[in-house]
PDB file of C-alpha atoms in Angstrom:
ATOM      1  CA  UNK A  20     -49.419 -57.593 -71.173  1.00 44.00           C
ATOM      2  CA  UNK A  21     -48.815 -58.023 -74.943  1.00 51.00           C
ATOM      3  CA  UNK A  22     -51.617 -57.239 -77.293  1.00 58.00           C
ATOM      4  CA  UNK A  23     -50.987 -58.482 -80.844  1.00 69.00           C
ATOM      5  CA  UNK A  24     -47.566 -56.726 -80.939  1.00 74.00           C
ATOM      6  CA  UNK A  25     -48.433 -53.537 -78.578  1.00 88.00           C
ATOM      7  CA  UNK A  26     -48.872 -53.762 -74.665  1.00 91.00           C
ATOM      8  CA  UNK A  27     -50.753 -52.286 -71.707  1.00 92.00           C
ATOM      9  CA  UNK A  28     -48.864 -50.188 -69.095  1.00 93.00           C
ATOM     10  CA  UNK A  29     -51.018 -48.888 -66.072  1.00 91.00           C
ATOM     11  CA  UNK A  30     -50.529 -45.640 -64.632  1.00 87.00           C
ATOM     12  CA  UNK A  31     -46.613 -45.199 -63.198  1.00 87.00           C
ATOM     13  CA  UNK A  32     -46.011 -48.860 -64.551  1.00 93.00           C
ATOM     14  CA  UNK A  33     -43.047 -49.015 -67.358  1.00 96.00           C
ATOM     15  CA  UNK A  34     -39.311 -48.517 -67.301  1.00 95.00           C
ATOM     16  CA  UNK A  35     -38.276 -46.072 -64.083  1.00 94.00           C
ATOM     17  CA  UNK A  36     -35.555 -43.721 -64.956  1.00 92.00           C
ATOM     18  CA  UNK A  37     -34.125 -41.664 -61.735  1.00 85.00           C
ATOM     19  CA  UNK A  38     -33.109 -38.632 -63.535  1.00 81.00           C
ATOM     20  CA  UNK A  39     -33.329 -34.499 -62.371  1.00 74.00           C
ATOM     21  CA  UNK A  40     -35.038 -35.093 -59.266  1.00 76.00           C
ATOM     22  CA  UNK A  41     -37.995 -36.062 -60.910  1.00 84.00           C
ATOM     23  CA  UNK A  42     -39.518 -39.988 -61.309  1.00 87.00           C
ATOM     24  CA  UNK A  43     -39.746 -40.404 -64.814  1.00 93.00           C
ATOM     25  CA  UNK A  44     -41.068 -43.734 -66.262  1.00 96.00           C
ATOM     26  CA  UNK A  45     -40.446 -44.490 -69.996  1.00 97.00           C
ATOM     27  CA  UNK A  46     -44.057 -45.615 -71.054  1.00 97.00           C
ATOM     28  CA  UNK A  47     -42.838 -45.646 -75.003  1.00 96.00           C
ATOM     29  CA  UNK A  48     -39.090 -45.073 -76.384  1.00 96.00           C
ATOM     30  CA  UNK A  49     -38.228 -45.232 -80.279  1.00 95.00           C
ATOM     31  CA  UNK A  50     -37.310 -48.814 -79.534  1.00 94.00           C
ATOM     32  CA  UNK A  51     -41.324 -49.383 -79.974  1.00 93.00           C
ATOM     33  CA  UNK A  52     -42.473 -46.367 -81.962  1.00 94.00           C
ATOM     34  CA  UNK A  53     -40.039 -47.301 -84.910  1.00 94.00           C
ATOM     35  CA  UNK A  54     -38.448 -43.937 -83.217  1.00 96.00           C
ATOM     36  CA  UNK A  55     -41.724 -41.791 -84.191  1.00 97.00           C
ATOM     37  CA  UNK A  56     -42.212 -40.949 -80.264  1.00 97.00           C
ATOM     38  CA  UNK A  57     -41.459 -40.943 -76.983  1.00 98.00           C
ATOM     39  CA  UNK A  58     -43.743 -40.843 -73.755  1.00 98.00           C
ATOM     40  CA  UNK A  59     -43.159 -40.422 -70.369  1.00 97.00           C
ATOM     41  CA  UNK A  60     -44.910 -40.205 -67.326  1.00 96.00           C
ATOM     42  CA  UNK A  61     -43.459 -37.183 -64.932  1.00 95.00           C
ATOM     43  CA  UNK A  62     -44.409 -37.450 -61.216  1.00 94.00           C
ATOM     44  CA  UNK A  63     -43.145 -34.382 -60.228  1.00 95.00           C
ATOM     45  CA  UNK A  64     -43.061 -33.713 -56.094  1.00 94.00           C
ATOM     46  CA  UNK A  65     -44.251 -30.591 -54.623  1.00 96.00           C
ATOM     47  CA  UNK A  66     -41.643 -27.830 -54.001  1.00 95.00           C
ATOM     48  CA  UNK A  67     -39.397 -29.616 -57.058  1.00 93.00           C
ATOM     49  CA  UNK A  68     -37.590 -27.910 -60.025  1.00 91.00           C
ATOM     50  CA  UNK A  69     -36.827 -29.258 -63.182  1.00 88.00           C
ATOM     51  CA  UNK A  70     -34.569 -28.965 -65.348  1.00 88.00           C
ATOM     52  CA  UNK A  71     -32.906 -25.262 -66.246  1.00 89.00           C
ATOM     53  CA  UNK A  72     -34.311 -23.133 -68.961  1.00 95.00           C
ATOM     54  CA  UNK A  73     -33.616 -25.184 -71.945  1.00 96.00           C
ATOM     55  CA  UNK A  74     -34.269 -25.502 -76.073  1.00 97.00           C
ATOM     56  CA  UNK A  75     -34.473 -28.779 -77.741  1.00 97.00           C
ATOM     57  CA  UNK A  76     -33.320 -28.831 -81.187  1.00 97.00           C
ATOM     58  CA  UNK A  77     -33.992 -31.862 -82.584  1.00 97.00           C
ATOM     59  CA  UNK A  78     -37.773 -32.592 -81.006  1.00 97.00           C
ATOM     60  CA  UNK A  79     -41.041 -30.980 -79.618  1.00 98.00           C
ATOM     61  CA  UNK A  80     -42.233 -31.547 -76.608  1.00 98.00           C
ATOM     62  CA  UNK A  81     -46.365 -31.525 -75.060  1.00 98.00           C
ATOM     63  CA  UNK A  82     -47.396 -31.770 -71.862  1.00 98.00           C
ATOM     64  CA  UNK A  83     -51.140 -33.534 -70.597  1.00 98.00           C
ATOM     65  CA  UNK A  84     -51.539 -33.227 -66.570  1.00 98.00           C
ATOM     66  CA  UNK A  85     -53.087 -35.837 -65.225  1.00 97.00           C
ATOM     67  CA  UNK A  86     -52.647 -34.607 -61.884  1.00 98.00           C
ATOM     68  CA  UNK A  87     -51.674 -31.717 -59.537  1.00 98.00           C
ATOM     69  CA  UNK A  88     -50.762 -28.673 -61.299  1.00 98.00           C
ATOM     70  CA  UNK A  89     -47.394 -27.927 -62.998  1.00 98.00           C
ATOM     71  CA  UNK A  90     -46.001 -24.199 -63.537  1.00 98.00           C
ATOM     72  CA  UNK A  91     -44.426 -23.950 -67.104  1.00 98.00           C
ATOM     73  CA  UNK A  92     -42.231 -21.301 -68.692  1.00 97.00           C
ATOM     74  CA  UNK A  93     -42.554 -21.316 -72.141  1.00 98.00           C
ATOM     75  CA  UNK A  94     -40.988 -19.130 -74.764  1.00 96.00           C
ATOM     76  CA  UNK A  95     -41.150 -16.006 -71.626  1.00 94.00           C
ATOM     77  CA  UNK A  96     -44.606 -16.801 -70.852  1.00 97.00           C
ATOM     78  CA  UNK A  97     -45.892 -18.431 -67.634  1.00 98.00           C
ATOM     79  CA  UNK A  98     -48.435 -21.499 -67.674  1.00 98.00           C
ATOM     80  CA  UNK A  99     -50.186 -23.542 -64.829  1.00 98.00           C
ATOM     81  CA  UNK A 100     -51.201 -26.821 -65.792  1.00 98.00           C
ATOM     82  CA  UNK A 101     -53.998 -28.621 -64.000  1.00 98.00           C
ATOM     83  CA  UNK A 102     -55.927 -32.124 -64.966  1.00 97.00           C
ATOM     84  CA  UNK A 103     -56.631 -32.238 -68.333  1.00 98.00           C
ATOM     85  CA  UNK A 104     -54.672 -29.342 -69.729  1.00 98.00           C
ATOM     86  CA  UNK A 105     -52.600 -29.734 -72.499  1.00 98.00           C
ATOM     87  CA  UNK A 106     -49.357 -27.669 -73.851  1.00 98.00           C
ATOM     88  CA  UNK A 107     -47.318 -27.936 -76.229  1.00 98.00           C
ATOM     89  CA  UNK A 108     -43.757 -27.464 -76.393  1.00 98.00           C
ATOM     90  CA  UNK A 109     -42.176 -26.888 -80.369  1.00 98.00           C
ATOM     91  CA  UNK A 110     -38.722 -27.372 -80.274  1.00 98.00           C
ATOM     92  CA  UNK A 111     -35.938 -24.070 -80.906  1.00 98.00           C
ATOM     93  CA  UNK A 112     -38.663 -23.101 -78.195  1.00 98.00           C
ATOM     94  CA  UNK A 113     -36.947 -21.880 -74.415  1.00 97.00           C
ATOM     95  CA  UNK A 114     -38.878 -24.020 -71.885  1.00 97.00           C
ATOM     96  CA  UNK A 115     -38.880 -25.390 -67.820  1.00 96.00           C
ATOM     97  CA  UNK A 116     -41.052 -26.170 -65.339  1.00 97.00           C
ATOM     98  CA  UNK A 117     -41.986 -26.614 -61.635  1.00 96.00           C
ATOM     99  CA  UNK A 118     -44.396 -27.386 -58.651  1.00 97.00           C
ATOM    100  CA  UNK A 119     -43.858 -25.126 -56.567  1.00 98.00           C
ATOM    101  CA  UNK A 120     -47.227 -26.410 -55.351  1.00 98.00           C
ATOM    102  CA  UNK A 121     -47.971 -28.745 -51.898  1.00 97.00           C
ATOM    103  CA  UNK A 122     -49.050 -31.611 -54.543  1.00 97.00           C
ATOM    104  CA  UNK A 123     -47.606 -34.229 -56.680  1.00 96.00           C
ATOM    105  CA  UNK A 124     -48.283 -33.185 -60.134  1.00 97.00           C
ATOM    106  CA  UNK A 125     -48.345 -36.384 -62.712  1.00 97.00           C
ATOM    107  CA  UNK A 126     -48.111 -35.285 -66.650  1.00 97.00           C
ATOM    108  CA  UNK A 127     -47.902 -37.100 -69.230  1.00 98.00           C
ATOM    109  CA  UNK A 128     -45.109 -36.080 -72.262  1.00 98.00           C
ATOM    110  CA  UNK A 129     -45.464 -36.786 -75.892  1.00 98.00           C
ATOM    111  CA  UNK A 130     -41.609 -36.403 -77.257  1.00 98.00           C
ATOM    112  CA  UNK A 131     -41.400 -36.498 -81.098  1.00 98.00           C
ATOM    113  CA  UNK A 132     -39.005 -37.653 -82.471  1.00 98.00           C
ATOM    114  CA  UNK A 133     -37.560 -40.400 -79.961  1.00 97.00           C
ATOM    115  CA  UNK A 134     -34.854 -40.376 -78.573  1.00 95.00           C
ATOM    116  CA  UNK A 135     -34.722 -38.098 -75.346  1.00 95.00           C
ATOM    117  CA  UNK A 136     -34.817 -41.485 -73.054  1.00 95.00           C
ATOM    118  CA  UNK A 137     -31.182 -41.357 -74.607  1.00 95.00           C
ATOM    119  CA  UNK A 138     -30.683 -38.067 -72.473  1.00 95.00           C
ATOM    120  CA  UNK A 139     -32.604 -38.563 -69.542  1.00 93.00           C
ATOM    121  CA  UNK A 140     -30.325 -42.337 -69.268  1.00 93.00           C
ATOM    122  CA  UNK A 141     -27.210 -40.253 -69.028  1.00 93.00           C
ATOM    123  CA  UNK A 142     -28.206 -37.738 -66.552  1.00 89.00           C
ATOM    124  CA  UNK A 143     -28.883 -40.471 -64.534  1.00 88.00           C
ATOM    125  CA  UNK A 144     -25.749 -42.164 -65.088  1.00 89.00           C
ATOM    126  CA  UNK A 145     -24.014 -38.495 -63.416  1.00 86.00           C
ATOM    127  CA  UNK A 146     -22.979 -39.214 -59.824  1.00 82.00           C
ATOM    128  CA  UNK A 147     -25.678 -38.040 -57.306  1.00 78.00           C
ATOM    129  CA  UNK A 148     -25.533 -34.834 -55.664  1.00 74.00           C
ATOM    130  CA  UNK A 149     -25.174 -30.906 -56.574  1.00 73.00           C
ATOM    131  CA  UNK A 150     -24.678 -30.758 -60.890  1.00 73.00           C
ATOM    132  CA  UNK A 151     -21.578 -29.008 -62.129  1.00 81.00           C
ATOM    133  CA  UNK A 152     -23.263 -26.915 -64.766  1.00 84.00           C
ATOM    134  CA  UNK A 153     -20.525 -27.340 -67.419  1.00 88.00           C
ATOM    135  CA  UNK A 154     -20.916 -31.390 -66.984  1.00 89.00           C
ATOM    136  CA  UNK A 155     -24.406 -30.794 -67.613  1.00 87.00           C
ATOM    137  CA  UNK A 156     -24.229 -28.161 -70.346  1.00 91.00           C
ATOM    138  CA  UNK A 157     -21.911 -31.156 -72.113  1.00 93.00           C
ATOM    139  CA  UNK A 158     -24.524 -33.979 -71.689  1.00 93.00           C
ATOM    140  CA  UNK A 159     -26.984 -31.802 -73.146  1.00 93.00           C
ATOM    141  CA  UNK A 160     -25.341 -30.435 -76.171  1.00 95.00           C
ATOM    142  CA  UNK A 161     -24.788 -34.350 -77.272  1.00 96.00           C
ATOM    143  CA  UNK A 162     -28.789 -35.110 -77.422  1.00 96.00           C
ATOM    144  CA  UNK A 163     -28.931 -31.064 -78.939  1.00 97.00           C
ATOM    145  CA  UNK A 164     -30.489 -29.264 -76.341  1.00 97.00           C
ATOM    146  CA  UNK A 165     -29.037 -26.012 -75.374  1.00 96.00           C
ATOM    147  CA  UNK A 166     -28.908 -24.699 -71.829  1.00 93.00           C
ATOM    148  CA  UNK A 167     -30.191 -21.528 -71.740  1.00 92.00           C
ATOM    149  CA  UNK A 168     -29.572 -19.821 -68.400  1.00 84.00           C
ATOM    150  CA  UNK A 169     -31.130 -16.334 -67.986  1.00 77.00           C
ATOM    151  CA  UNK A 170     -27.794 -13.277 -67.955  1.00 68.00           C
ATOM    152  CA  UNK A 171     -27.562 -13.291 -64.051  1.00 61.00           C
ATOM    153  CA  UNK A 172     -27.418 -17.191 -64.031  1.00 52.00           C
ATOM    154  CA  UNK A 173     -24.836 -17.746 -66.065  1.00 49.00           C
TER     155      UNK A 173
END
């Protein structure tokens, strides 16, 4: 629906991008914002991981949950997101999450600036199955975000 130059998405409407396990749907990508922002809606199942501990470098990152609840690490600290609840992510900032909970958890992110839809189109352009880590580690250093696997991981 186009309203004077914006639109109207509902909920888990917009562009679907299979990437990490997770269904992620572009709401907004810097093609709209004039690259100010990106947002995308997670729906993240229960029992799912995302992706390994991580630092952006070029954007911050927030989280809103809509629904479910969401377990994020954050800079070595440990946060469970339920409706409403809000975090942000600064970037240079280590950072993953997961439901390791029976329920779908939906959030919402707020990526600024754009440009991770970018990153999230060419992990899901990587053949399907197990990731090798260094093939991922290389798709993630060309949007600059840094894998950052604890010692015994790496």
């Amino acid at each position: 629906m186009s309203l004077g130059g914006g639109y109207m998405l509902s909920s888990r409407e917009g562009t679907q991008i299979p990437a990490i396990g997770l269904n992620i749907t572009a709401k907004a990508t810097g093609e709209e914002t004039r690259d100010a922002y990106s947002l995308f809606e997670y729906a993240v199942p229960g029992g799912v991981s995302g992706p390994p501990p991580h630092v952006h470098t070029r954007e911050d990152e927030s989280f809103l949950c809509l629904a479910g609840r969401l377990e994020v690490m954050l800079g070595g600290e440990t946060f469970v997101l339920s409706h409403g609840d809000y975090l942000l992510m600064p970037r240079d900032v280590v950072h993953t999450f997961r439901n390791p909970f029976d329920d779908e958890a939906r959030v919402i992110s707020v990526v600024s600036p754009a440009g991770l839809e970018a990153y999230y189109r060419a992990l899901s352009e990587l053949p399907p199955g197990p990731k090798d880590i260094s093939v991922m580690e290389s798709v993630m250093a060309r949007f600059g975000i840094e894998l950052r696997l604890p010692a015994t991981q790496a």
